[in-house]
mmCIF file of C-alpha atoms and ligand atoms in Angstrom:
data_model
loop_
_atom_site.group_PDB
_atom_site.id
_atom_site.type_symbol
_atom_site.label_atom_id
_atom_site.label_comp_id
_atom_site.label_asym_id
_atom_site.label_seq_id
_atom_site.Cartn_x
_atom_site.Cartn_y
_atom_site.Cartn_z
ATOM 1 C CA MET A 1434 17.996 189.380 77.490
ATOM 2 C CA MET A 1435 17.809 187.579 74.145
ATOM 3 C CA VAL A 1436 14.610 189.409 73.219
ATOM 4 C CA ILE A 1437 16.110 192.781 74.030
ATOM 5 C CA ASN A 1438 19.161 192.010 71.890
ATOM 6 C CA LEU A 1439 16.944 191.063 68.998
ATOM 7 C CA ILE A 1440 15.003 194.307 69.315
ATOM 8 C CA GLY A 1441 18.285 196.205 69.382
ATOM 9 C CA LEU A 1442 19.466 194.454 66.240
ATOM 10 C CA ALA A 1443 16.183 195.159 64.508
ATOM 11 C CA LEU A 1444 16.458 198.832 65.427
ATOM 12 C CA ILE A 1445 20.014 199.018 64.077
ATOM 13 C CA ALA A 1446 18.884 197.361 60.856
ATOM 14 C CA LEU A 1447 16.031 199.828 60.584
ATOM 15 C CA ILE A 1448 18.360 202.798 61.103
ATOM 16 C CA VAL A 1449 20.841 201.495 58.520
ATOM 17 C CA TRP A 1450 18.016 200.958 56.054
ATOM 18 C CA TRP A 1451 16.521 204.397 56.674
ATOM 19 C CA PHE A 1452 19.713 206.414 56.374
ATOM 20 C CA TRP A 1453 21.753 204.468 53.856
ATOM 21 C CA LEU A 1454 19.545 202.206 51.814
ATOM 22 C CA TYR A 1455 16.207 203.970 51.546
ATOM 23 C CA LYS A 1456 15.731 206.043 48.414
ATOM 24 C CA PRO A 1457 12.843 208.437 48.968
ATOM 25 C CA SER A 1458 11.359 208.316 45.525
ATOM 26 C CA LYS A 1459 11.807 205.960 42.644
ATOM 27 C CA ALA A 1460 12.519 207.434 39.253
ATOM 28 C CA VAL A 1461 9.529 207.666 36.959
ATOM 29 C CA ASP A 1462 10.168 206.801 33.335
ATOM 30 C CA SER A 1463 8.772 209.497 31.071
ATOM 31 C CA SER A 1464 9.229 207.367 27.948
ATOM 32 C CA VAL A 1465 6.915 204.690 29.358
ATOM 33 C CA GLU A 1466 4.180 206.734 30.980
ATOM 34 C CA SER A 1467 3.110 210.303 30.426
ATOM 35 C CA ILE A 1468 3.819 212.268 33.560
ATOM 36 C CA THR A 1469 2.964 215.641 34.966
ATOM 37 C CA ILE A 1470 5.375 217.090 37.472
ATOM 38 C CA VAL A 1471 3.381 218.782 40.201
ATOM 39 C CA VAL A 1472 5.088 221.692 41.946
ATOM 40 C CA ASN A 1473 3.703 221.930 45.451
ATOM 41 C CA ASP A 1474 4.640 221.801 49.161
ATOM 42 C CA GLY A 1475 8.357 222.259 48.472
ATOM 43 C CA VAL A 1476 8.741 219.242 46.200
ATOM 44 C CA TYR A 1477 8.528 218.338 42.568
ATOM 45 C CA GLN A 1478 6.347 215.251 42.394
ATOM 46 C CA PRO A 1479 7.802 213.110 40.899
ATOM 47 C CA SER A 1480 11.294 214.490 41.414
ATOM 48 C CA ARG A 1481 13.354 211.770 39.714
ATOM 49 C CA ILE A 1482 12.484 211.420 36.068
ATOM 50 C CA LYS A 1483 13.994 209.100 33.520
ATOM 51 C CA VAL A 1484 14.205 210.311 29.954
ATOM 52 C CA ALA A 1485 15.614 208.613 26.865
ATOM 53 C CA ALA A 1486 19.092 209.709 25.793
ATOM 54 C CA GLY A 1487 19.546 211.423 22.433
ATOM 55 C CA LYS A 1488 15.881 212.345 22.000
ATOM 56 C CA LYS A 1489 13.871 215.474 22.463
ATOM 57 C CA THR A 1490 11.676 215.227 25.527
ATOM 58 C CA THR A 1491 8.712 217.252 26.620
ATOM 59 C CA LEU A 1492 7.922 217.438 30.306
ATOM 60 C CA GLN A 1493 4.633 218.672 31.701
ATOM 61 C CA PHE A 1494 4.688 220.846 34.784
ATOM 62 C CA PHE A 1495 1.734 221.870 36.896
ATOM 63 C CA ARG A 1496 2.387 224.450 39.609
ATOM 64 C CA LYS A 1497 0.123 224.671 42.635
ATOM 65 C CA ASP A 1498 2.521 226.645 44.853
ATOM 66 C CA GLY A 1499 1.823 230.380 44.645
ATOM 67 C CA SER A 1500 5.264 231.479 45.855
ATOM 68 C CA PRO A 1501 7.159 233.431 43.174
ATOM 69 C CA CYS A 1502 10.304 231.321 43.420
ATOM 70 C CA ALA A 1503 8.409 228.168 42.473
ATOM 71 C CA ALA A 1504 7.314 229.940 39.295
ATOM 72 C CA THR A 1505 10.614 229.336 37.530
ATOM 73 C CA VAL A 1506 12.204 225.997 36.791
ATOM 74 C CA LEU A 1507 15.851 225.873 35.741
ATOM 75 C CA PHE A 1508 17.713 223.128 33.911
ATOM 76 C CA PRO A 1509 21.206 224.622 34.259
ATOM 77 C CA ASP A 1510 23.056 222.000 32.188
ATOM 78 C CA VAL A 1511 20.971 222.718 29.097
ATOM 79 C CA GLU A 1512 20.497 226.416 29.868
ATOM 80 C CA ILE A 1513 16.733 226.207 30.128
ATOM 81 C CA SER A 1514 14.745 228.561 32.307
ATOM 82 C CA GLU A 1515 10.956 228.349 32.073
ATOM 83 C CA GLU A 1516 8.165 230.215 33.776
ATOM 84 C CA LEU A 1517 5.471 228.004 35.250
ATOM 85 C CA PRO A 1518 2.125 229.782 35.408
ATOM 86 C CA LEU A 1519 -0.032 228.944 38.420
ATOM 87 C CA GLU A 1520 -2.551 226.111 37.992
ATOM 88 C CA VAL A 1521 -1.806 225.700 34.289
ATOM 89 C CA ASN A 1522 -0.265 222.748 32.483
ATOM 90 C CA LYS A 1523 3.023 223.945 31.075
ATOM 91 C CA SER A 1524 5.177 221.966 28.635
ATOM 92 C CA VAL A 1525 8.914 222.308 28.869
ATOM 93 C CA GLU A 1526 10.894 221.080 25.886
ATOM 94 C CA LEU A 1527 14.261 219.515 26.514
ATOM 95 C CA PRO A 1528 16.847 219.066 23.768
ATOM 96 C CA PRO A 1529 18.402 215.647 23.095
ATOM 97 C CA MET A 1530 20.758 214.928 25.977
ATOM 98 C CA SER A 1531 23.511 212.404 26.521
ATOM 99 C CA SER A 1532 23.391 209.878 29.338
ATOM 100 C CA GLY A 1533 23.849 211.138 32.836
ATOM 101 C CA GLU A 1534 22.067 212.799 35.702
ATOM 102 C CA TYR A 1535 20.998 216.401 35.346
ATOM 103 C CA PRO A 1536 19.543 218.450 38.182
ATOM 104 C CA PHE A 1537 16.657 220.844 37.801
ATOM 105 C CA HIS A 1538 15.488 223.273 40.422
ATOM 106 C CA CYS A 1539 13.838 226.564 41.252
ATOM 107 C CA PRO A 1540 16.043 229.695 41.479
ATOM 108 C CA MET A 1541 16.692 229.254 45.202
ATOM 109 C CA LYS A 1542 16.963 225.462 45.008
ATOM 110 C CA MET A 1543 14.175 224.843 47.476
ATOM 111 C CA TYR A 1544 12.566 222.692 44.837
ATOM 112 C CA THR A 1545 15.009 220.176 43.400
ATOM 113 C CA GLY A 1546 14.692 217.301 40.998
ATOM 114 C CA THR A 1547 16.872 215.043 38.889
ATOM 115 C CA LEU A 1548 16.650 214.010 35.268
ATOM 116 C CA ILE A 1549 18.097 210.585 34.682
ATOM 117 C CA VAL A 1550 19.045 210.371 31.021
ATOM 118 C CA GLU A 1551 19.803 206.861 29.794
HETATM 119 CU CU1 LIG B 1618 12.491 228.342 45.191
#
Protein backbone atom coordinates (compact mmCIF):
# COMPACT_ATOMS: atom_id res chain seq x y z
CA MET A 1 0.00 0.00 0.00
CA MET A 2 2.74 2.41 1.08
CA VAL A 3 4.63 1.88 -2.18
CA ILE A 4 1.55 2.55 -4.27
CA ASN A 5 0.87 5.77 -2.36
CA LEU A 6 4.41 6.92 -2.96
CA ILE A 7 4.09 6.22 -6.68
CA GLY A 8 0.84 8.17 -6.71
CA LEU A 9 2.47 11.11 -4.98
CA ALA A 10 5.38 11.03 -7.40
CA LEU A 11 2.97 11.03 -10.33
CA ILE A 12 1.07 14.01 -8.91
CA ALA A 13 4.34 15.86 -8.41
CA LEU A 14 5.34 15.07 -11.97
CA ILE A 15 2.02 16.33 -13.34
CA VAL A 16 2.23 19.55 -11.30
CA TRP A 17 5.78 20.10 -12.50
CA TRP A 18 4.90 19.41 -16.13
CA PHE A 19 1.84 21.64 -16.35
CA TRP A 20 2.64 24.46 -13.97
CA LEU A 21 6.34 24.66 -13.33
CA TYR A 22 8.01 23.50 -16.52
CA LYS A 23 9.02 26.26 -18.91
CA PRO A 24 9.64 24.74 -22.32
CA SER A 25 12.56 26.86 -23.35
CA LYS A 26 14.87 29.11 -21.43
CA ALA A 27 15.45 32.59 -22.75
CA VAL A 28 18.66 33.04 -24.68
CA ASP A 29 20.52 36.27 -24.04
CA SER A 30 21.43 37.93 -27.32
CA SER A 31 23.75 40.43 -25.62
CA VAL A 32 25.91 37.60 -24.27
CA GLU A 33 26.03 35.19 -27.19
CA SER A 34 25.40 35.74 -30.86
CA ILE A 35 22.32 33.80 -31.85
CA THR A 36 20.60 32.76 -35.02
CA ILE A 37 16.89 32.13 -34.80
CA VAL A 38 16.07 29.11 -36.92
CA VAL A 39 12.58 29.01 -38.39
CA ASN A 40 11.60 25.40 -38.87
CA ASP A 41 9.05 22.72 -37.86
CA GLY A 42 6.57 25.28 -36.52
CA VAL A 43 8.91 26.86 -33.99
CA TYR A 44 11.39 29.66 -33.74
CA GLN A 45 14.49 28.16 -32.16
CA PRO A 46 15.25 29.79 -29.77
CA SER A 47 11.85 31.37 -29.20
CA ARG A 48 12.57 33.38 -26.04
CA ILE A 49 15.26 35.95 -26.58
CA LYS A 50 16.63 38.46 -24.14
CA VAL A 51 17.78 41.78 -25.50
CA ALA A 52 19.20 44.81 -23.70
CA ALA A 53 16.79 47.67 -23.07
CA GLY A 54 17.42 51.04 -24.73
CA LYS A 55 19.81 49.70 -27.37
CA LYS A 56 19.52 48.83 -31.00
CA THR A 57 19.58 45.08 -31.50
CA THR A 58 20.15 43.01 -34.57
CA LEU A 59 18.69 39.53 -34.69
CA GLN A 60 19.70 36.89 -37.20
CA PHE A 61 17.02 34.70 -38.69
CA PHE A 62 17.52 31.59 -40.78
CA ARG A 63 14.42 30.09 -42.37
CA LYS A 64 14.33 26.42 -43.32
CA ASP A 65 10.53 26.12 -43.59
CA GLY A 66 9.38 26.59 -47.19
CA SER A 67 5.78 27.51 -46.31
CA PRO A 68 4.93 31.08 -47.39
CA CYS A 69 3.57 32.10 -44.00
CA ALA A 70 6.89 31.39 -42.31
CA ALA A 71 8.50 33.82 -44.75
CA THR A 72 7.38 36.88 -42.82
CA VAL A 73 8.21 37.73 -39.24
CA LEU A 74 6.24 40.45 -37.47
CA PHE A 75 7.17 42.46 -34.40
CA PRO A 76 3.81 44.21 -33.95
CA ASP A 77 4.82 46.44 -31.02
CA VAL A 78 7.59 48.11 -33.02
CA GLU A 79 5.77 47.86 -36.36
CA ILE A 80 8.40 45.69 -37.98
CA SER A 81 7.56 43.25 -40.74
CA GLU A 82 10.46 41.48 -42.43
CA GLU A 83 10.67 38.95 -45.21
CA LEU A 84 12.84 35.95 -44.45
CA PRO A 85 14.29 34.42 -47.60
CA LEU A 86 14.64 30.64 -47.58
CA GLU A 87 17.98 29.23 -46.41
CA VAL A 88 19.59 32.66 -46.12
CA ASN A 89 20.84 34.45 -43.03
CA LYS A 90 18.69 37.52 -42.62
CA SER A 91 19.37 40.33 -40.14
CA VAL A 92 16.44 42.09 -38.58
CA GLU A 93 17.18 45.40 -36.90
CA LEU A 94 15.21 46.31 -33.83
CA PRO A 95 15.03 49.87 -32.50
CA PRO A 96 15.89 50.63 -28.86
CA MET A 97 13.05 49.28 -26.75
CA SER A 98 12.00 49.78 -23.16
CA SER A 99 11.80 46.90 -20.71
CA GLY A 100 9.04 44.41 -21.16
CA GLU A 101 8.02 41.37 -23.14
CA TYR A 102 7.26 41.76 -26.81
CA PRO A 103 5.84 38.98 -28.96
CA PHE A 104 6.96 38.25 -32.49
CA HIS A 105 5.26 35.87 -34.86
CA CYS A 106 4.44 34.90 -38.41
CA PRO A 107 1.29 36.38 -40.01
CA MET A 108 -0.92 33.49 -38.88
CA LYS A 109 0.78 33.13 -35.49
CA MET A 110 1.75 29.53 -36.03
CA TYR A 111 5.29 30.56 -35.27
CA THR A 112 5.50 32.57 -32.06
CA GLY A 113 8.34 33.94 -30.01
CA THR A 114 8.97 36.43 -27.24
CA LEU A 115 11.51 39.19 -26.88
CA ILE A 116 12.41 39.83 -23.28
CA VAL A 117 13.76 43.36 -23.06
CA GLU A 118 15.52 44.17 -19.80
CU1 LIG B 1 2.49 31.20 -40.15
